[in-house]
Short mmCIF file of C-alpha atoms in Angstrom, two decimals:
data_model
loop_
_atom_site.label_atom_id
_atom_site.label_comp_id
_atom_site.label_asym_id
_atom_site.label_seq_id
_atom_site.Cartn_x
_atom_site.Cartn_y
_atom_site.Cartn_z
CA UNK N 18 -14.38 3.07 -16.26
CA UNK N 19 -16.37 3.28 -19.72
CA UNK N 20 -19.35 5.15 -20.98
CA UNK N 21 -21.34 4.46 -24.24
CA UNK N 22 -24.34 6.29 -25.19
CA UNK N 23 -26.11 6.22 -28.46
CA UNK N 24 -29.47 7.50 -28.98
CA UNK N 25 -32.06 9.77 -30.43
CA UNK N 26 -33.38 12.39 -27.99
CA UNK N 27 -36.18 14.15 -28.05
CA UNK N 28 -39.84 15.13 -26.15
CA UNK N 29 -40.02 11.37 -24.44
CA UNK N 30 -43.80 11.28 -25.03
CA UNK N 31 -42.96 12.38 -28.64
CA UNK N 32 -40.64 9.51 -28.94
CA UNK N 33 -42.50 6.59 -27.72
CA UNK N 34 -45.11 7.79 -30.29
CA UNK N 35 -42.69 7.70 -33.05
CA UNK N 36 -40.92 4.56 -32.21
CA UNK N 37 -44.42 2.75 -31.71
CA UNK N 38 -43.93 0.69 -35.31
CA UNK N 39 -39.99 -0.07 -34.29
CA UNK N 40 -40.23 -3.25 -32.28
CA UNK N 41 -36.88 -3.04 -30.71
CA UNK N 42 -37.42 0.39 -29.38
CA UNK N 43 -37.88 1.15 -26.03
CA UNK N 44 -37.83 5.14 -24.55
CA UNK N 45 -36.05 6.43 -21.38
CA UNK N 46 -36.99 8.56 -19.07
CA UNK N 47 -34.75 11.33 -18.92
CA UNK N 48 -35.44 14.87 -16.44
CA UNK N 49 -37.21 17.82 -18.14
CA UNK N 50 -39.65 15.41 -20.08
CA UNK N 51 -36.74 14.74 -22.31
CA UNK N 52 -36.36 10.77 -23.34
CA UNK N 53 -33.42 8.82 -24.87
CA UNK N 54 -34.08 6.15 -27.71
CA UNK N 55 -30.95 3.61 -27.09
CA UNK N 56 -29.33 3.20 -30.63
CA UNK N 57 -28.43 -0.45 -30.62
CA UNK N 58 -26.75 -2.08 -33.75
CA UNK N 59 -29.49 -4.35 -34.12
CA UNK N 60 -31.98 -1.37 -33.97
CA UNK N 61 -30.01 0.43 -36.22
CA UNK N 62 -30.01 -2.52 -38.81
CA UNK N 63 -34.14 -2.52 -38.44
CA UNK N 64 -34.09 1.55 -38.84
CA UNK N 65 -31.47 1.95 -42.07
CA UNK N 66 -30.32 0.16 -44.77
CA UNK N 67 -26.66 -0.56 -43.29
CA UNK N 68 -24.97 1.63 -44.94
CA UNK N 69 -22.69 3.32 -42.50
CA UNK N 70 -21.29 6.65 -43.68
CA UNK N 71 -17.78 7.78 -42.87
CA UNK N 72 -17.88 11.01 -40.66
CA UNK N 73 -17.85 11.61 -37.17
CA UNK N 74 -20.79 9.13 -35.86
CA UNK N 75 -20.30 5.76 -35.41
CA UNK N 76 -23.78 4.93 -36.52
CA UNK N 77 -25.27 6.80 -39.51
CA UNK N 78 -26.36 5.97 -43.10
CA UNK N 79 -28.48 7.90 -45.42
CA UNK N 80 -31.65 6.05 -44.13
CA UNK N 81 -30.75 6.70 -40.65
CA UNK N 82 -30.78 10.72 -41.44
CA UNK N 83 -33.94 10.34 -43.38
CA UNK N 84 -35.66 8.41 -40.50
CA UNK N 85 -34.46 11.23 -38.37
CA UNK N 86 -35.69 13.67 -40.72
CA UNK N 87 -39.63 12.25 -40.37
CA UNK N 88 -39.26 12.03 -36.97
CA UNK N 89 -38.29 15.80 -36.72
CA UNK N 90 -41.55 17.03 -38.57
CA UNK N 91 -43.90 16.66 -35.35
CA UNK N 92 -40.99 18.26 -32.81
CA UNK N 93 -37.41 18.05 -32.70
CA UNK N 94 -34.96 15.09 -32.72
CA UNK N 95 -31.65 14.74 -31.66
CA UNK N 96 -28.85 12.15 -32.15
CA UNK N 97 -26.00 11.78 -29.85
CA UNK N 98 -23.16 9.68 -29.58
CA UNK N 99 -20.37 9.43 -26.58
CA UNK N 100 -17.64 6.87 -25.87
CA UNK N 101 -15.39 7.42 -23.05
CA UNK N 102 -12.42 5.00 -21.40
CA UNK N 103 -10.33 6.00 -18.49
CA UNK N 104 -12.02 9.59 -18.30
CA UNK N 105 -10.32 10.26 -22.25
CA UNK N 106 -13.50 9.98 -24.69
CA UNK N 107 -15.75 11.83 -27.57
CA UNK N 108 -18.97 13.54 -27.69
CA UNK N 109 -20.81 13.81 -31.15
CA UNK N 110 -24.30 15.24 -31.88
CA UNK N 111 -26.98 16.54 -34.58
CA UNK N 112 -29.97 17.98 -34.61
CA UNK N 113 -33.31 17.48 -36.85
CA UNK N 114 -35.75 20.28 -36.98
CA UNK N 115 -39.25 20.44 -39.32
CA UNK N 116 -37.99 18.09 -41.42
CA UNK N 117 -34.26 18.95 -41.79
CA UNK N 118 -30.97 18.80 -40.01
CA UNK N 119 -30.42 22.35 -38.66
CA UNK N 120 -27.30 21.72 -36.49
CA UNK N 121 -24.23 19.63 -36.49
CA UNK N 122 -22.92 17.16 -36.48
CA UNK N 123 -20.89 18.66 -33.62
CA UNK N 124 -17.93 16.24 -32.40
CA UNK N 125 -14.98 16.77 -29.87
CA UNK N 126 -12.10 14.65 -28.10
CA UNK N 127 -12.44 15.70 -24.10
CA UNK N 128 -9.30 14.41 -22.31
CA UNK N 129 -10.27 13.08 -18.59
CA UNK N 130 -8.82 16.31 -16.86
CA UNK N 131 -11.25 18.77 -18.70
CA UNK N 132 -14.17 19.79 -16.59
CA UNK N 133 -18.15 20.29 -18.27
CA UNK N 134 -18.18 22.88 -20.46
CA UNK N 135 -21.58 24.42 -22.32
CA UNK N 136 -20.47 23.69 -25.49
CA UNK N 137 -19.31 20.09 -25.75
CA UNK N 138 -21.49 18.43 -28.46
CA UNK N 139 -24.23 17.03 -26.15
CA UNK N 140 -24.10 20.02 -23.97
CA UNK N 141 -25.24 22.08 -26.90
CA UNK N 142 -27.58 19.59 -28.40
CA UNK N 143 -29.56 19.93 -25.30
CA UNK N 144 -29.63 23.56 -24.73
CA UNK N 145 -31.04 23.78 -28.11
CA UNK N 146 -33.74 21.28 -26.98
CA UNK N 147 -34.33 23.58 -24.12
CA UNK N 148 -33.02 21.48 -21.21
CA UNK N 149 -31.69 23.67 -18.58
CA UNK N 150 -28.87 23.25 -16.20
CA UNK N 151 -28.04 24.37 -12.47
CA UNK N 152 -25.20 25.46 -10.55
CA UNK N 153 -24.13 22.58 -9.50
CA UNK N 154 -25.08 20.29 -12.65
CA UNK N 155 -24.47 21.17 -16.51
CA UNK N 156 -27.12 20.23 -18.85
CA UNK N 157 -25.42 16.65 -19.70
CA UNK N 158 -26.33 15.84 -15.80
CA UNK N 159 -29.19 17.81 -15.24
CA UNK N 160 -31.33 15.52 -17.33
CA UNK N 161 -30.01 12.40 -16.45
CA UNK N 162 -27.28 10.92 -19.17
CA UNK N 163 -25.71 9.74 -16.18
CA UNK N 164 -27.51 7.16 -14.89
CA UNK N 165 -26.38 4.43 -17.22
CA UNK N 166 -22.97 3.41 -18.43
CA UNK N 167 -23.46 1.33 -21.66
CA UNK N 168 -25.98 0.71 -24.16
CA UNK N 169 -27.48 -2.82 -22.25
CA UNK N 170 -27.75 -0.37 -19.36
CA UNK N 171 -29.45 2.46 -21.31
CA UNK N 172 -32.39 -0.33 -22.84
CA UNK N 173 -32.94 -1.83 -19.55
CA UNK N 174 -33.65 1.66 -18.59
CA UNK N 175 -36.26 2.08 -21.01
CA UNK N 176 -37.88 -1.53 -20.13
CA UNK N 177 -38.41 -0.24 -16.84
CA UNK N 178 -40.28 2.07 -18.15
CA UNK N 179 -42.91 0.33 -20.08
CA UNK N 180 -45.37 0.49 -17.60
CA UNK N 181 -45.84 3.93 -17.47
CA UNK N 182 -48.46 5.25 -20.11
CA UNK N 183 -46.76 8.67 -20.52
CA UNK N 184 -43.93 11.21 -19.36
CA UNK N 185 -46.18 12.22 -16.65
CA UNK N 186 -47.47 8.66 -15.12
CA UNK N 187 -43.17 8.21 -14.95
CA UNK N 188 -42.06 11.50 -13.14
CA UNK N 189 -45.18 10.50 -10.44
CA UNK N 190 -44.10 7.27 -9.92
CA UNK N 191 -40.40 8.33 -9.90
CA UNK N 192 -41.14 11.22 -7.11
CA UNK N 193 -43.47 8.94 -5.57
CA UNK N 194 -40.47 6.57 -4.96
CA UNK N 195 -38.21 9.14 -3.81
CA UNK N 196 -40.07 10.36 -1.29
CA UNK N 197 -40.77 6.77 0.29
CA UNK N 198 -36.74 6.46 -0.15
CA UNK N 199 -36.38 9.70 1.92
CA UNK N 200 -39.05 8.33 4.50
CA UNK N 201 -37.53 5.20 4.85
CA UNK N 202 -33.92 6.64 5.30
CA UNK N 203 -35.41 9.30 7.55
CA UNK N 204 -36.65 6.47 9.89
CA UNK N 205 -33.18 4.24 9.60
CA UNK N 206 -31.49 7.64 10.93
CA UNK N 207 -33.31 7.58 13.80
CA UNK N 208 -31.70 4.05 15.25
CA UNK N 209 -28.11 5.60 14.11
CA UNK N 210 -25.70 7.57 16.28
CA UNK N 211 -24.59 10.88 14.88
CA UNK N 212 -20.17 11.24 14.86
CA UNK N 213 -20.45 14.87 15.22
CA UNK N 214 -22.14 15.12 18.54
CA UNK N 215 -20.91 14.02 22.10
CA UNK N 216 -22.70 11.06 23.59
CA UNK N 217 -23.13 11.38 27.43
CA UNK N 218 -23.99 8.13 27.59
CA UNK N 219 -23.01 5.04 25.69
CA UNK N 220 -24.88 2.05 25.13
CA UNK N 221 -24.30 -0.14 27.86
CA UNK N 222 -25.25 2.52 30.27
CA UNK N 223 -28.28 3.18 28.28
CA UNK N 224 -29.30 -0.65 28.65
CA UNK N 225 -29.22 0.04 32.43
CA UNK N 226 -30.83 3.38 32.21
CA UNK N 227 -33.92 1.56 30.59
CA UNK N 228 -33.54 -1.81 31.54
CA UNK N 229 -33.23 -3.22 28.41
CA UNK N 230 -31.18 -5.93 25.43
CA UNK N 231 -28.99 -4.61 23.12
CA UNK N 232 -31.33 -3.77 20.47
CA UNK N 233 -32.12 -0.96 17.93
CA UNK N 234 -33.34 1.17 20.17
CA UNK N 235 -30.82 1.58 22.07
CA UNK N 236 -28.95 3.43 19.05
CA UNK N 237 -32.83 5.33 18.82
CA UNK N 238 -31.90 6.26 22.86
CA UNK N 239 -28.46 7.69 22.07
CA UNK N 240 -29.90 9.53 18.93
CA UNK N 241 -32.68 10.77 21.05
CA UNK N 242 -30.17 12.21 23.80
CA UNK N 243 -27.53 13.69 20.88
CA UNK N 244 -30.65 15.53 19.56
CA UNK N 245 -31.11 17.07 22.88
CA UNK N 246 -28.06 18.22 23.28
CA UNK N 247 -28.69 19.86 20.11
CA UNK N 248 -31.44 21.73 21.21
CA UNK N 249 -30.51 22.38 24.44
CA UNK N 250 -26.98 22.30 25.13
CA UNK N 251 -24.84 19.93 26.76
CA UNK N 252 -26.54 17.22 29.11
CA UNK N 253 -25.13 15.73 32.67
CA UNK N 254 -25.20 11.25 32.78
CA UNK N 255 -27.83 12.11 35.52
CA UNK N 256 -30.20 14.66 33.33
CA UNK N 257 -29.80 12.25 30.33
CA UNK N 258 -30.81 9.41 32.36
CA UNK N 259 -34.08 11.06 33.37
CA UNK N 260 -34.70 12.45 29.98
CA UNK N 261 -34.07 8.63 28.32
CA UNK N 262 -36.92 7.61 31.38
CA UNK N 263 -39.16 10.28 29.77
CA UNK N 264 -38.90 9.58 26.50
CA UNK N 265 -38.85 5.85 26.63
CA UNK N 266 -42.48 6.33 28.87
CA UNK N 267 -44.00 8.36 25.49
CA UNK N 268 -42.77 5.45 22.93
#
């Protein structure tokens, strides 16, 4: 499977801002108010003269690094690069500060059996942006660089997020979402019968229990009776029968 990122990252309000005058430009989201300008080479032809230096990025020219330069004067700017095939790839990244490149570029091969590490190129480029990582999640997936896998899916990202007028109109439509996800899966769960607790009855003695179709709620019935034996203990057919009568009386 591949991976292709190219983009300038920075504050994301910061960034939309800056990119206003660039029609090609759009801004992802990315977590800790960061956002990722997708480098395309037909925004890099409207950003640069064309003239692509030899060095470790795959897009750069004189122009580029001025542009980046500007950009850096009203908060940092970042520009990072990764290409990966078959887990084997490359990371490569800079960093433009007050009007000057203060770091990098950084590059490295990482073979497909090395694990995260704090300082691959993009690693680093964030920690000096002041992203922080977790326990579980280094900096690269704390923010969010994996969401997308190529450079159409990195711009589609950032149409989707036209409509929101700023970093924080995003995040509260993005928790806002979540939250009706985790409702919504919340409520599925209840119609689905748990493997890892013993059903007393299945669902053809349930239909008789209750006298009714196969239906839904007859996996709600056998979730409802697993759940009580969760709470308190093992069950006889007899006791869950009169507990299903209960419960299907207060539906």
């Amino acid at each position: 499977m591949s991976y292709v990122l190219r983009g300038v990252v920075g504050d994301f309000d910061h960034l939309r801002f800056l990119s206003e005058d660039v029609p090609r430009a759009v801004v992802v989201p990315l977590r800790q108010r960061l956002g990722l300008l997708p480098v395309t080479n037909e925004l890099f032809d409207e950003l640069t003269d064309v003239r692509r230096e030899a060095g470790p990025f795959t897009l750069m020219s004189p122009a580029f690094a001025e542009r980046l330069e500007d950009w850096s004067r009203g908060g940092r700017a970042a520009y990072a690069e990764a290409d990966f095939w078959g887990g084997d790839g490359s990371q490569t990244a800079a960093l433009w500060e007050n009007g000057r490149q203060t770091w990098g570029p950084e590059h490295a091969w990482i073979p497909a059996a090395a694990g995260p590490r704090e300082d691959w190129p993009i690693n680093a480029m964030l920690a000096r942006l002041g992203a922080v990582g977790t326990a579980a999640l280094d900096l690269f997936d704390a923010v969010g660089f994996g969401q997308e896998r190529d450079m159409e899916g990195w711009c589609w990202a950032g149409v989707r997020a036209l409509d929101a007028a700023d970093y924080d109109a995003w995040e509260a439509a993005r928790r806002a979402k979540e939250e009706a996800d985790a409702r919504a899966a919340a409520e599925r769960d209840r119609y689905v019968r748990r493997d890892d607790v013993p059903v007393v009855l299945d669902g053809r003695a349930v239909m008789e229990v209750l006298g009714i179709p196969s239906s839904p709620l007859v996996g709600a019935a056998i979730r409802h009776i697993q759940e009580v034996h969760l709470e308190r203990g093992s069950l006889t057919p007899d006791e869950a029968a009169t507990e299903l009568r209960h419960w299907a009386r207060s539906l």
